[in-house]
Amino acid sequence: NALKALSSAELTEDRRQKIKGELENLLKNYRSAKAFINLPKNEEPQLPKCSYRKNSKFPCASDCVEIKYSPEMGRYISATRDIKVGDVLAVEKPFASELDPKYFETHCYNCLRRCEALLPCCFCSLVMYCSEECRSSSWDESHYIGCSTLPTLQKLEICEKGYLALKIMIKARKTNGIKSLLESLAAEEKVEEIKKGFNNKGIYSSSDYSPIYWLVTHTEKLTSVTLFLCSITAACILYCLETMTDFFSDINVNEYKYEVGGLLLRHICSLLANSHAVEETLYFTENDWETGSLKKKPVLIGCAIHAVLSLVNHSCDPNVIRMTHREDICVLHAMKPIARGEQMQADFTN
């Protein structure tokens, strides 16, 4: 329709030809690259269930996994029985996830689903939602603080890990309060390494902040340049929290802001090693008018932090693989036979 309207538009010939070229290019891309369209939520396939019985200590995992500790490797995930290829070891909802800013106009900021009819945030209009339910949920969870900081953070070109660290802090503050949060973390310092992150009931929950805090940061392995950039990012976010939000409304800002800044820096550094990619699968055809061949590829649309999956160490010879099944939920599968007592390792570079 736009192409047809060009002939009657009051434009110079140069402008008309430029717009015509842009429209034809868009149509060409549309015909040769078909994006996967999400099914309605009530028609989506169910998430896979964990193989074997439910783990009493890790609600998201099967009882075929356990946490072990060694001074050389730190905490890691090990098999409690012989595991077969294809077994589902964990189905985990992240503690927090963040959409890549370049997808703010095409995906829901809350559930990270692609949507063709999005609703904007009622205040910042930078992020969009697939439904009123998602818009309300996002506001109640973290956007009530993050909303006023997003325009500035975008102009500063804050990295995706910075956005995710901010969301982690907002969720932690809402659940615990900054003062009680710092007190509980100080108390956990005395707990032996293998028990850190477990709550009072002995459960390592994906929805608790403590497991996220105690993930290894690897700051000693970062270059001075990387550590400096992480520090600047944390300082910018802290400044926005202090001057643009009521994040410190219930406490003395001068007493606690540096502790909060330290937590932000800790999480930004930790996320460099522990965050997981959130992907969607794009289905597309190459020269579909000639061959009709269908291909697919995963596309990175965001990042997330998972309490249990982050304990799976990296290996170039992996025996497990993690896959984004729906929205930001990750499923951990066995890709090789795993013997009882063997460590579970994944190649997180792919």
Short mmCIF file of C-alpha atoms in Angstrom, two decimals:
data_model
loop_
_atom_site.label_atom_id
_atom_site.label_comp_id
_atom_site.label_asym_id
_atom_site.label_seq_id
_atom_site.Cartn_x
_atom_site.Cartn_y
_atom_site.Cartn_z
CA ASN A 1 0.00 0.00 0.00
CA ALA A 2 2.85 2.37 0.78
CA LEU A 3 4.45 1.66 -2.59
CA LYS A 4 1.17 2.37 -4.37
CA ALA A 5 0.73 5.64 -2.46
CA LEU A 6 4.16 6.91 -3.50
CA SER A 7 2.98 7.80 -6.99
CA SER A 8 0.50 10.38 -5.63
CA ALA A 9 2.68 11.66 -2.76
CA GLU A 10 3.95 15.25 -2.96
CA LEU A 11 7.65 14.38 -2.95
CA THR A 12 10.67 15.26 -5.01
CA GLU A 13 11.74 12.53 -7.41
CA ASP A 14 14.94 11.88 -5.46
CA ARG A 15 12.97 11.51 -2.21
CA ARG A 16 10.40 9.30 -3.93
CA GLN A 17 13.07 6.94 -5.27
CA LYS A 18 14.84 6.77 -1.90
CA ILE A 19 11.64 5.80 -0.07
CA LYS A 20 10.76 3.32 -2.82
CA GLY A 21 14.14 1.63 -2.39
CA GLU A 22 13.71 1.43 1.39
CA LEU A 23 10.22 -0.08 1.07
CA GLU A 24 11.33 -2.62 -1.51
CA ASN A 25 14.23 -3.62 0.72
CA LEU A 26 11.87 -4.10 3.69
CA LEU A 27 9.55 -6.26 1.59
CA LYS A 28 12.48 -8.33 0.36
CA ASN A 29 13.68 -8.95 3.93
CA TYR A 30 10.14 -9.79 5.04
CA ARG A 31 9.74 -12.40 2.30
CA SER A 32 13.14 -14.01 2.91
CA ALA A 33 13.21 -14.00 6.74
CA LYS A 34 10.11 -15.19 8.56
CA ALA A 35 10.30 -14.70 12.33
CA PHE A 36 8.80 -17.36 14.57
CA ILE A 37 5.42 -16.20 15.84
CA ASN A 38 4.70 -17.14 19.44
CA LEU A 39 1.63 -19.17 20.15
CA PRO A 40 -0.97 -17.74 22.51
CA LYS A 41 0.02 -18.53 26.09
CA ASN A 42 -2.88 -20.96 26.53
CA GLU A 43 -1.75 -22.92 23.44
CA GLU A 44 1.96 -23.18 24.27
CA PRO A 45 3.40 -26.65 24.89
CA GLN A 46 3.97 -27.51 28.50
CA LEU A 47 7.44 -27.25 29.98
CA PRO A 48 9.26 -30.58 30.21
CA LYS A 49 9.30 -32.21 33.62
CA CYS A 50 12.45 -33.24 35.43
CA SER A 51 13.47 -36.86 35.09
CA TYR A 52 13.29 -38.98 38.23
CA ARG A 53 11.93 -37.49 41.46
CA LYS A 54 11.83 -33.86 42.58
CA ASN A 55 14.87 -32.66 44.50
CA SER A 56 14.06 -31.82 48.12
CA LYS A 57 16.81 -29.17 48.33
CA PHE A 58 16.60 -27.67 44.83
CA PRO A 59 12.91 -27.20 43.88
CA CYS A 60 13.76 -26.62 40.19
CA ALA A 61 15.90 -29.74 39.80
CA SER A 62 15.73 -33.51 39.74
CA ASP A 63 16.99 -35.57 42.65
CA CYS A 64 19.74 -36.86 40.35
CA VAL A 65 21.81 -33.73 41.09
CA GLU A 66 23.54 -32.40 44.19
CA ILE A 67 25.99 -29.63 45.12
CA LYS A 68 29.56 -30.56 46.00
CA TYR A 69 32.56 -28.43 46.93
CA SER A 70 36.31 -28.61 46.44
CA PRO A 71 38.96 -25.92 47.06
CA GLU A 72 40.10 -26.20 43.42
CA MET A 73 36.70 -25.95 41.71
CA GLY A 74 34.52 -24.32 44.36
CA ARG A 75 30.89 -25.40 44.34
CA TYR A 76 29.70 -27.53 41.46
CA ILE A 77 26.85 -29.80 40.38
CA SER A 78 27.37 -33.55 40.55
CA ALA A 79 25.27 -36.60 39.61
CA THR A 80 23.77 -38.71 42.40
CA ARG A 81 23.04 -41.60 40.00
CA ASP A 82 23.83 -42.76 36.48
CA ILE A 83 22.11 -40.39 34.04
CA LYS A 84 20.99 -41.18 30.50
CA VAL A 85 21.25 -39.02 27.39
CA GLY A 86 18.24 -36.71 27.12
CA ASP A 87 17.32 -36.76 30.81
CA VAL A 88 15.93 -33.44 32.07
CA LEU A 89 18.05 -32.39 35.03
CA ALA A 90 16.55 -28.96 35.87
CA VAL A 91 13.83 -26.58 34.72
CA GLU A 92 14.66 -23.19 36.20
CA LYS A 93 13.00 -19.80 36.19
CA PRO A 94 15.70 -17.14 36.70
CA PHE A 95 15.86 -14.87 39.72
CA ALA A 96 15.89 -11.97 37.25
CA SER A 97 16.14 -11.47 33.51
CA GLU A 98 16.71 -8.43 31.31
CA LEU A 99 15.75 -7.75 27.72
CA ASP A 100 18.42 -6.38 25.38
CA PRO A 101 17.52 -2.68 24.82
CA LYS A 102 17.48 -3.14 21.03
CA TYR A 103 14.43 -5.39 21.47
CA PHE A 104 12.47 -2.96 23.67
CA GLU A 105 10.09 -2.18 20.80
CA THR A 106 9.51 -5.76 19.62
CA HIS A 107 9.41 -7.89 22.78
CA CYS A 108 7.61 -7.83 26.10
CA TYR A 109 9.85 -6.35 28.79
CA ASN A 110 8.35 -8.69 31.40
CA CYS A 111 8.07 -12.15 29.81
CA LEU A 112 10.48 -11.46 26.89
CA ARG A 113 8.00 -12.79 24.32
CA ARG A 114 7.94 -11.39 20.80
CA CYS A 115 4.66 -9.58 20.22
CA GLU A 116 3.19 -7.60 17.31
CA ALA A 117 0.77 -5.50 19.39
CA LEU A 118 2.62 -4.15 22.41
CA LEU A 119 1.46 -1.87 25.22
CA PRO A 120 3.92 0.81 26.39
CA CYS A 121 4.79 1.49 30.01
CA CYS A 122 2.37 4.10 31.33
CA PHE A 123 5.22 6.40 32.38
CA CYS A 124 8.52 5.95 30.54
CA SER A 125 7.17 4.63 27.20
CA LEU A 126 10.59 3.06 26.58
CA VAL A 127 9.64 -0.52 27.38
CA MET A 128 6.64 -2.43 26.03
CA TYR A 129 4.43 -5.26 27.20
CA CYS A 130 2.38 -8.02 25.59
CA SER A 131 -0.53 -7.59 28.03
CA GLU A 132 -1.91 -5.56 30.92
CA GLU A 133 -0.98 -8.46 33.18
CA CYS A 134 2.69 -8.31 32.18
CA ARG A 135 2.75 -4.52 32.48
CA SER A 136 1.34 -4.69 36.02
CA SER A 137 3.61 -7.57 37.04
CA SER A 138 6.73 -5.78 35.78
CA TRP A 139 5.81 -2.59 37.63
CA ASP A 140 5.18 -4.37 40.91
CA GLU A 141 8.35 -6.46 40.63
CA SER A 142 11.00 -3.89 39.69
CA HIS A 143 9.96 -1.32 37.11
CA TYR A 144 8.45 0.96 39.75
CA ILE A 145 12.06 1.86 40.55
CA GLY A 146 13.75 1.18 37.22
CA CYS A 147 11.27 3.23 35.15
CA SER A 148 12.71 6.65 35.98
CA THR A 149 16.32 5.51 35.52
CA LEU A 150 15.99 3.90 32.08
CA PRO A 151 16.18 7.06 29.91
CA THR A 152 19.43 8.16 31.54
CA LEU A 153 20.96 4.68 31.57
CA GLN A 154 20.14 4.31 27.89
CA LYS A 155 21.84 7.61 27.04
CA LEU A 156 24.88 6.45 29.00
CA GLU A 157 24.82 3.20 26.98
CA ILE A 158 24.97 1.11 30.14
CA CYS A 159 25.70 -2.52 29.31
CA GLU A 160 23.05 -5.23 29.57
CA LYS A 161 24.73 -6.66 32.68
CA GLY A 162 24.28 -3.28 34.36
CA TYR A 163 20.53 -3.33 33.72
CA LEU A 164 20.34 -6.86 35.11
CA ALA A 165 22.38 -5.94 38.21
CA LEU A 166 19.96 -3.06 38.83
CA LYS A 167 16.96 -5.39 38.57
CA ILE A 168 18.61 -7.84 40.99
CA MET A 169 19.09 -5.06 43.55
CA ILE A 170 15.52 -3.78 43.20
CA LYS A 171 14.08 -7.27 43.71
CA ALA A 172 16.37 -7.89 46.70
CA ARG A 173 15.39 -4.58 48.29
CA LYS A 174 11.68 -5.22 47.85
CA THR A 175 11.86 -8.69 49.41
CA ASN A 176 14.20 -7.99 52.31
CA GLY A 177 14.81 -4.26 52.76
CA ILE A 178 18.39 -3.01 52.48
CA LYS A 179 19.19 -2.99 56.20
CA SER A 180 17.93 -6.51 56.94
CA LEU A 181 19.46 -7.72 53.67
CA LEU A 182 22.93 -6.56 54.67
CA GLU A 183 22.52 -8.04 58.15
CA SER A 184 21.53 -11.45 56.78
CA LEU A 185 24.45 -11.46 54.32
CA ALA A 186 26.86 -10.62 57.14
CA ALA A 187 25.49 -13.56 59.16
CA GLU A 188 25.96 -15.91 56.19
CA GLU A 189 29.64 -15.00 55.97
CA LYS A 190 30.25 -17.43 58.84
CA VAL A 191 28.53 -20.34 57.09
CA GLU A 192 30.74 -22.95 55.41
CA GLU A 193 31.09 -22.48 51.66
CA ILE A 194 28.95 -25.41 50.52
CA LYS A 195 25.96 -24.22 52.57
CA LYS A 196 25.93 -20.61 51.42
CA GLY A 197 22.73 -19.67 49.60
CA PHE A 198 20.53 -22.15 51.43
CA ASN A 199 17.63 -20.70 53.43
CA ASN A 200 16.66 -21.57 57.00
CA LYS A 201 14.76 -24.64 55.75
CA GLY A 202 17.83 -25.98 53.95
CA ILE A 203 16.46 -25.15 50.50
CA TYR A 204 18.45 -23.59 47.66
CA SER A 205 15.67 -21.63 45.98
CA SER A 206 15.87 -19.99 42.55
CA SER A 207 13.61 -17.19 43.78
CA ASP A 208 15.84 -16.21 46.75
CA TYR A 209 18.45 -13.47 46.59
CA SER A 210 21.05 -15.21 48.75
CA PRO A 211 22.08 -17.86 46.14
CA ILE A 212 22.63 -15.06 43.62
CA TYR A 213 24.79 -13.05 46.03
CA TRP A 214 27.07 -16.00 46.83
CA LEU A 215 27.89 -16.85 43.23
CA VAL A 216 31.62 -16.51 42.58
CA THR A 217 32.54 -13.10 41.12
CA HIS A 218 35.99 -13.98 39.68
CA THR A 219 37.09 -10.36 40.17
CA GLU A 220 40.68 -11.54 40.63
CA LYS A 221 40.61 -12.76 37.01
CA LEU A 222 39.29 -9.51 35.53
CA THR A 223 41.64 -7.06 33.87
CA SER A 224 42.07 -3.64 35.44
CA VAL A 225 40.27 -2.07 32.45
CA THR A 226 37.24 -4.38 32.83
CA LEU A 227 37.10 -3.83 36.57
CA PHE A 228 37.30 -0.06 36.05
CA LEU A 229 34.43 -0.15 33.54
CA CYS A 230 32.35 -2.27 35.94
CA SER A 231 33.03 0.24 38.72
CA ILE A 232 31.99 3.21 36.55
CA THR A 233 28.81 1.37 35.56
CA ALA A 234 27.96 0.65 39.21
CA ALA A 235 28.63 4.31 40.14
CA CYS A 236 26.33 5.58 37.37
CA ILE A 237 23.52 3.24 38.42
CA LEU A 238 23.97 4.18 42.08
CA TYR A 239 23.78 7.89 41.20
CA CYS A 240 20.53 7.30 39.29
CA LEU A 241 19.05 5.34 42.21
CA GLU A 242 19.96 8.10 44.65
CA THR A 243 18.82 11.11 42.61
CA MET A 244 15.93 9.78 40.50
CA THR A 245 14.13 7.20 42.63
CA ASP A 246 12.90 6.50 46.16
CA PHE A 247 15.15 3.43 46.45
CA PHE A 248 16.65 4.81 49.69
CA SER A 249 13.38 6.21 51.05
CA ASP A 250 13.24 3.89 54.08
CA ILE A 251 16.91 4.20 55.15
CA ASN A 252 19.66 6.80 55.59
CA VAL A 253 21.07 7.17 52.09
CA ASN A 254 24.48 8.40 53.27
CA GLU A 255 24.80 5.41 55.59
CA TYR A 256 23.92 2.70 53.08
CA LYS A 257 24.54 3.98 49.55
CA TYR A 258 28.14 2.76 49.41
CA GLU A 259 27.08 -0.73 50.53
CA VAL A 260 24.48 -0.70 47.74
CA GLY A 261 27.13 0.49 45.28
CA GLY A 262 29.34 -2.39 46.40
CA LEU A 263 26.52 -4.86 45.80
CA LEU A 264 25.91 -3.43 42.34
CA LEU A 265 29.60 -3.80 41.50
CA ARG A 266 29.64 -7.34 42.88
CA HIS A 267 26.72 -8.36 40.70
CA ILE A 268 28.03 -6.72 37.54
CA CYS A 269 31.31 -8.61 37.94
CA SER A 270 29.51 -11.84 38.83
CA LEU A 271 27.20 -11.57 35.83
CA LEU A 272 30.16 -11.49 33.44
CA ALA A 273 30.76 -15.14 34.35
CA ASN A 274 27.42 -16.35 35.67
CA SER A 275 24.65 -14.84 33.54
CA HIS A 276 22.99 -16.98 30.89
CA ALA A 277 21.78 -15.98 27.46
CA VAL A 278 18.05 -15.76 26.80
CA GLU A 279 17.39 -16.86 23.25
CA GLU A 280 14.50 -17.14 20.86
CA THR A 281 14.48 -19.32 17.76
CA LEU A 282 13.95 -17.55 14.45
CA TYR A 283 12.65 -19.65 11.57
CA PHE A 284 13.46 -18.32 8.14
CA THR A 285 13.56 -19.38 4.51
CA GLU A 286 16.31 -18.64 2.02
CA ASN A 287 14.97 -17.84 -1.44
CA ASP A 288 11.65 -19.33 -0.38
CA TRP A 289 10.15 -18.48 -3.77
CA GLU A 290 12.66 -20.91 -5.33
CA THR A 291 13.44 -23.68 -2.82
CA GLY A 292 11.11 -23.19 0.10
CA SER A 293 13.81 -24.57 2.43
CA LEU A 294 13.20 -23.81 6.13
CA LYS A 295 16.07 -23.02 8.47
CA LYS A 296 16.30 -21.83 12.03
CA LYS A 297 18.80 -20.10 14.27
CA PRO A 298 18.90 -18.96 17.90
CA VAL A 299 18.99 -15.21 18.47
CA LEU A 300 20.22 -13.63 21.70
CA ILE A 301 17.51 -11.30 23.04
CA GLY A 302 18.58 -10.84 26.66
CA CYS A 303 20.33 -12.29 29.69
CA ALA A 304 19.26 -13.86 32.97
CA ILE A 305 20.71 -15.07 36.24
CA HIS A 306 19.87 -18.56 37.51
CA ALA A 307 20.81 -19.77 40.97
CA VAL A 308 21.23 -23.47 40.12
CA LEU A 309 22.38 -23.34 36.49
CA SER A 310 25.13 -20.90 37.48
CA LEU A 311 26.72 -23.68 39.55
CA VAL A 312 27.31 -25.73 36.39
CA ASN A 313 30.95 -25.17 35.45
CA HIS A 314 32.19 -24.53 31.91
CA SER A 315 33.89 -27.20 29.82
CA CYS A 316 34.94 -27.52 26.18
CA ASP A 317 33.87 -31.17 26.42
CA PRO A 318 30.40 -30.73 27.99
CA ASN A 319 28.05 -33.46 29.17
CA VAL A 320 24.98 -31.22 29.66
CA ILE A 321 23.35 -28.50 27.59
CA ARG A 322 21.03 -25.69 28.61
CA MET A 323 18.26 -24.46 26.35
CA THR A 324 15.83 -21.56 26.61
CA HIS A 325 12.53 -23.39 26.42
CA ARG A 326 10.02 -20.59 26.78
CA GLU A 327 10.38 -16.93 27.67
CA ASP A 328 13.37 -16.88 30.07
CA ILE A 329 12.99 -20.40 31.50
CA CYS A 330 16.05 -22.63 31.06
CA VAL A 331 16.00 -26.40 30.76
CA LEU A 332 19.13 -28.44 31.50
CA HIS A 333 19.47 -31.69 29.51
CA ALA A 334 22.04 -34.48 29.64
CA MET A 335 23.78 -34.70 26.26
CA LYS A 336 26.03 -37.63 27.23
CA PRO A 337 25.75 -40.52 29.69
CA ILE A 338 26.82 -39.18 33.10
CA ALA A 339 28.14 -41.56 35.75
CA ARG A 340 27.23 -41.29 39.41
CA GLY A 341 29.57 -38.81 41.11
CA GLU A 342 30.60 -37.18 37.83
CA GLN A 343 30.57 -33.40 37.58
CA MET A 344 28.05 -31.79 35.21
CA GLN A 345 29.67 -29.34 32.81
CA ALA A 346 28.37 -27.21 29.94
CA ASP A 347 29.86 -25.19 27.11
CA PHE A 348 28.36 -21.78 27.80
CA THR A 349 30.25 -20.15 24.92
CA ASN A 350 27.74 -21.62 22.42
#
